[in-house]
XYZ file of C-alpha atoms in Angstrom:
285
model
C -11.567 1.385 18.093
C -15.087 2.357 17.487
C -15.875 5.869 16.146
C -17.865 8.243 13.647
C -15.547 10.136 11.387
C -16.357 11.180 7.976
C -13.174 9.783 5.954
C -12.298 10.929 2.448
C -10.203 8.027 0.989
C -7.779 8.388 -2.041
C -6.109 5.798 -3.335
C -9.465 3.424 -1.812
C -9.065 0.790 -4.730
C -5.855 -0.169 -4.275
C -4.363 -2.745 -2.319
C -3.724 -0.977 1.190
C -6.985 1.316 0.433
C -9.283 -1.692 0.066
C -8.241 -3.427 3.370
C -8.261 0.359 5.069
C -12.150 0.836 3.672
C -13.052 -2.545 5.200
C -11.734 -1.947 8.839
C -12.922 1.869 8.707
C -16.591 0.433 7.988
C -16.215 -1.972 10.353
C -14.787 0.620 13.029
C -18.043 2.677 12.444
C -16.711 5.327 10.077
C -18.645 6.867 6.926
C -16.275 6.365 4.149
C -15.960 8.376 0.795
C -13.475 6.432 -1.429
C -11.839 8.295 -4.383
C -11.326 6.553 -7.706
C -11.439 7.675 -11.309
C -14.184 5.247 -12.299
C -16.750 3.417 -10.370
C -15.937 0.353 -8.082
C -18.861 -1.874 -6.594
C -16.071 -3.634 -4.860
C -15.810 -0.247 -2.221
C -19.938 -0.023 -2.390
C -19.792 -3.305 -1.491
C -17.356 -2.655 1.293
C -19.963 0.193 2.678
C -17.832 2.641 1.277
C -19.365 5.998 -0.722
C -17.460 6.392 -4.329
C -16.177 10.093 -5.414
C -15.209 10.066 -8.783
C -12.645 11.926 -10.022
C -8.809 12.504 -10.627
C -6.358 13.435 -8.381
C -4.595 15.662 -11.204
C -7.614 17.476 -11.812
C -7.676 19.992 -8.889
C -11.485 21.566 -9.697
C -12.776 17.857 -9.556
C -10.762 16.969 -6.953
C -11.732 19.690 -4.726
C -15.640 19.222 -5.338
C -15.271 16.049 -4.597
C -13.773 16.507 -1.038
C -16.281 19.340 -0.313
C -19.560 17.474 -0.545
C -17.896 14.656 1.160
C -17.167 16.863 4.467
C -14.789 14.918 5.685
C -12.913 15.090 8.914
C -9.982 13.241 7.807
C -8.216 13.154 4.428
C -5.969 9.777 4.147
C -3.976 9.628 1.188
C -3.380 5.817 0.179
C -2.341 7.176 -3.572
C 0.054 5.082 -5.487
C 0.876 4.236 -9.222
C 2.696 1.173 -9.675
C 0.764 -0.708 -12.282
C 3.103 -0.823 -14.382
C 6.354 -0.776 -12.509
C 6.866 3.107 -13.629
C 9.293 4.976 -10.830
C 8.266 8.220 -12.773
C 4.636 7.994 -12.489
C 4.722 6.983 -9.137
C 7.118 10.233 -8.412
C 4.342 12.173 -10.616
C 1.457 11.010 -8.095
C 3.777 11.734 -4.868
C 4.278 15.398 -5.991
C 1.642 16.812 -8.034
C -0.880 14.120 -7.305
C -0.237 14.753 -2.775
C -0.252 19.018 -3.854
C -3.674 18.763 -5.237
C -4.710 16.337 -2.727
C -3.617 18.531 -0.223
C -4.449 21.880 -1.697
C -8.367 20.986 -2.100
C -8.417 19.233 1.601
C -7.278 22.593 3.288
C -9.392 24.758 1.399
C -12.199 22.287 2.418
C -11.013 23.220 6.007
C -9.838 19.618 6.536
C -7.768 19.859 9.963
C -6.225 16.304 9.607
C -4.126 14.295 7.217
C -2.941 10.605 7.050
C -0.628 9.857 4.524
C 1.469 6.603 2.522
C 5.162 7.122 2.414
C 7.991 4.713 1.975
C 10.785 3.865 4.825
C 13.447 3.298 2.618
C 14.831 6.447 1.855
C 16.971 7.606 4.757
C 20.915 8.549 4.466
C 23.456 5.654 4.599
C 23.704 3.886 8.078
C 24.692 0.949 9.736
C 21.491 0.773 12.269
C 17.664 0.538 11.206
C 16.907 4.002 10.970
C 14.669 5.860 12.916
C 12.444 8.478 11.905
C 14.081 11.576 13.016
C 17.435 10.207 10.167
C 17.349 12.924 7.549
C 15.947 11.734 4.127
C 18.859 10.718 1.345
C 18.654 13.636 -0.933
C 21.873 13.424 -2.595
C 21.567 10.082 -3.304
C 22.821 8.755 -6.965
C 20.635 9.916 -9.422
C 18.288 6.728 -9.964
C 17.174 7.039 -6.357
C 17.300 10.436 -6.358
C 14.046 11.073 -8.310
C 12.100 8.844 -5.405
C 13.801 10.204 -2.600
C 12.693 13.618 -3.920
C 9.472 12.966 -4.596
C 8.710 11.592 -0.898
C 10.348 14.353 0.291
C 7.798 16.725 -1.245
C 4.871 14.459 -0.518
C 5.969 14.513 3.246
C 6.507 18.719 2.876
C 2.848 19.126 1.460
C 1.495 17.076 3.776
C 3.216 18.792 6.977
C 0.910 21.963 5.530
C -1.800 20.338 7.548
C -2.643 22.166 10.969
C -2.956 18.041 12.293
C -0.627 14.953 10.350
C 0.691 11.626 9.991
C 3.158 10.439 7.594
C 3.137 6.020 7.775
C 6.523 5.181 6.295
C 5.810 1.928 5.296
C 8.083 -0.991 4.576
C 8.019 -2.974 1.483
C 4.637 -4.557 0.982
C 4.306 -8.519 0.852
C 1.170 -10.487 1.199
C -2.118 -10.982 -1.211
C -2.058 -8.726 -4.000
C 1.242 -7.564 -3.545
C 4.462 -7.938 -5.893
C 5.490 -10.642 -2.820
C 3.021 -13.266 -3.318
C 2.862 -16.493 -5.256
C 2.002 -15.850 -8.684
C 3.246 -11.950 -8.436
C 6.521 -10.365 -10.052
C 8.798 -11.277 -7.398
C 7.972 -14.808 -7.042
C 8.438 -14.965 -11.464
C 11.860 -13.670 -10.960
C 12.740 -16.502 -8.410
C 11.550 -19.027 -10.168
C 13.258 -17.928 -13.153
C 16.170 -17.701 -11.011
C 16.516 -13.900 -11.192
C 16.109 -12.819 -7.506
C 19.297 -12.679 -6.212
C 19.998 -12.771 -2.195
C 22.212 -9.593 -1.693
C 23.513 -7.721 1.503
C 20.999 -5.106 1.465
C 18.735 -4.974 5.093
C 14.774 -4.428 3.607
C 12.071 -3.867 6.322
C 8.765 -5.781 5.151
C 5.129 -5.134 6.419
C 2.155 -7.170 5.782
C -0.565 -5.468 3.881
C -3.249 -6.228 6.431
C -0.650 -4.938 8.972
C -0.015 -1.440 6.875
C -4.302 -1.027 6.814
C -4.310 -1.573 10.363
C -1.780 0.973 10.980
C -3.644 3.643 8.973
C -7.042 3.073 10.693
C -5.142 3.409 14.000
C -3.056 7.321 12.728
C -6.679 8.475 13.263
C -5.540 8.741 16.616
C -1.577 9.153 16.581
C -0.287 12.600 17.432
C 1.261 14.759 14.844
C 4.256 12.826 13.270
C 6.275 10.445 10.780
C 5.661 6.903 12.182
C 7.974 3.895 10.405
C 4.838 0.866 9.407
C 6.938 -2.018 9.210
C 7.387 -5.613 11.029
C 9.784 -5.980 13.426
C 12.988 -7.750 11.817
C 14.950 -5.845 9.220
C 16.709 -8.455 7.866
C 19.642 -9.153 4.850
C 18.277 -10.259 1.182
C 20.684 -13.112 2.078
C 18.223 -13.923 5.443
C 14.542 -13.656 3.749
C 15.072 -14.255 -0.034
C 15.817 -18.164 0.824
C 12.558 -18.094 3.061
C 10.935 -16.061 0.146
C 11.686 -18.849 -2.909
C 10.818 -21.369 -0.158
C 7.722 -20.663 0.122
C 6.780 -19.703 -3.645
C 8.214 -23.154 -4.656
C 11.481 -21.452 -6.064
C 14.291 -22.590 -6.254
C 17.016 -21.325 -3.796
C 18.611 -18.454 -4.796
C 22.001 -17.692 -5.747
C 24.342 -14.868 -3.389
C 25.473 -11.913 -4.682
C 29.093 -10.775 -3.046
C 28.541 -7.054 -3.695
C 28.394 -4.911 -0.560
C 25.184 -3.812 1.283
C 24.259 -0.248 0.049
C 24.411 2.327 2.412
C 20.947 3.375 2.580
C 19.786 -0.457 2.370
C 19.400 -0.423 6.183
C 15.931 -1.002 7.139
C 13.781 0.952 9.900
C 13.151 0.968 13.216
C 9.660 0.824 14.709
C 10.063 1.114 18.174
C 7.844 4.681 17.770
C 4.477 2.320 15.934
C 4.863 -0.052 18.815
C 4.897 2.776 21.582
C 1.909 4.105 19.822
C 0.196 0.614 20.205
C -0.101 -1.078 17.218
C 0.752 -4.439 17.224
C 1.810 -6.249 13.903
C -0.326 -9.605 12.846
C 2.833 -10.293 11.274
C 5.827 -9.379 13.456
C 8.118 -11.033 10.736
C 8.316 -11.778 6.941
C 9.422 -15.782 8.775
C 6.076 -16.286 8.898
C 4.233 -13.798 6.756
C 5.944 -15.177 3.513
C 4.463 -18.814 4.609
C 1.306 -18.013 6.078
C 0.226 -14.829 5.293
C 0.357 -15.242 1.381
């Protein structure tokens, strides 16, 4: 995929955003990477830096208007410090303003992150048309809401893509040796449970973004192509952080713990590196 779009990139320091500057550059696009302070890690990576802050709107929206971009993609995410409402904070007010300043920019297109675990209970992997979970208890509720309004803002655009991604493993992630996950198996705290996750390599989520330049209007599930049990990967998982196997829970899986389908990501042609954790957790790490 070779091209010359203009690219306005929020969220282009963080772990998906870095790998998504790289292959844009390398693809042929000009990108302009949002940030709130400078990075010579994207300038190295070709990319332009905007800074400013997503929850300043007049900032926000000067920044996308000398950029010109074609294409707003919205790789925005707070999870340094493991804080649900933050994150919720950056999916609602953070996507509005993101949104707002790109349309009155006359931006026509918008890629965004969402997550692909927040469909109602089910017993298959669940597809995209499966309504969002928005009576869920309230823990999950304040998650489920929030992508629910990202995904609404974002629909605003006159062209879209939403990339409900599954749960992120590989370098830099919370999945990797040396990361929050692998402490809690080695400590013996990550139980194997019931509950079906759908995983997707980082390099494979980047990939997928570069490609929604090109997807018709849509939600798209980004994830590999087993949906498995905790009880399948989270032995394969200690494995290969040098934990030590885990111990089973008996509690039943949790409705909405059903993993996703992508059957639609496939038809659209992208192809996985990964096309299972089996082998991401061992080799892609």
């Amino acid at each position: 995929m070779v091209g010359d779009m203009r690219i306005f990139l929020a969220g282009a320091s963080g772990v998906i955003g870095r790998r998504v500057t790289e292959l844009l550059v390398a693809h042929g696009h000009q990108v302009v990477g949002l940030t709130r302070r400078p990075s010579p890690v994207l300038e190295e990576l070709g990319a332009r830096v905007a800074i400013a802050d997503v929850y300043d709107r007049p900032a926000l929206a000067d920044a996308i208007r000398r950029a010109e971009p074609d294409v707003v993609m919205h790789q925005l995410t707070d999870l340094s410090a493991g804080d649900r409402t933050a994150n919720a904070r950056i999916r609602e007010q953070g996507t509005r303003n993101l949104v707002g300043a790109a349309l009155d920019a006359g931006v026509q297109r918008i890629i965004a992150q969402s997550i692909s675990w927040v469909h109602e209970p089910g017993d298959e992997p669940a597809a995209e048309d499966v309504p969002l979970d928005l009576d869920s208890d309230a823990d999950r509720q304040n998650t489920v809401r929030a992508v629910a309004t990202l995904e609404t803002t974002v629909r605003q655009a006159p062209e879209w893509v939403v990339l409900r991604y599954g749960m992120f493993y590989g370098p830099d992630t919370w999945y990797t040796p040396g990361a929050l996950m692998a402490e809690l198996a080695r400590d013996g705290r990550l139980q194997a449970t019931a509950d079906v996750t759908s995983f997707v390599h980082v390099d494979d989520a980047a990939s997928a973004a570069v490609s929604a330049l090109h997807w018709p209007t849509g939600v798209v599930n980004v994830c590999d192509d087993e949906p498995a049990t905790g009880y399948e990967w989270t032995p394969v998982f200690c494995q290969a952080v040098g934990a030590p196997e885990p111990s089973r829970s008996d509690a039943p899986r949790a409705g909405w713990a059903r993993g996703a389908d992508n059957r639609r990501a496939r038809d659209l042609g992208w192809t996985p590196q990964w096309p299972s954790w089996r082998d991401g957790f061992v080799k892609g790490s």
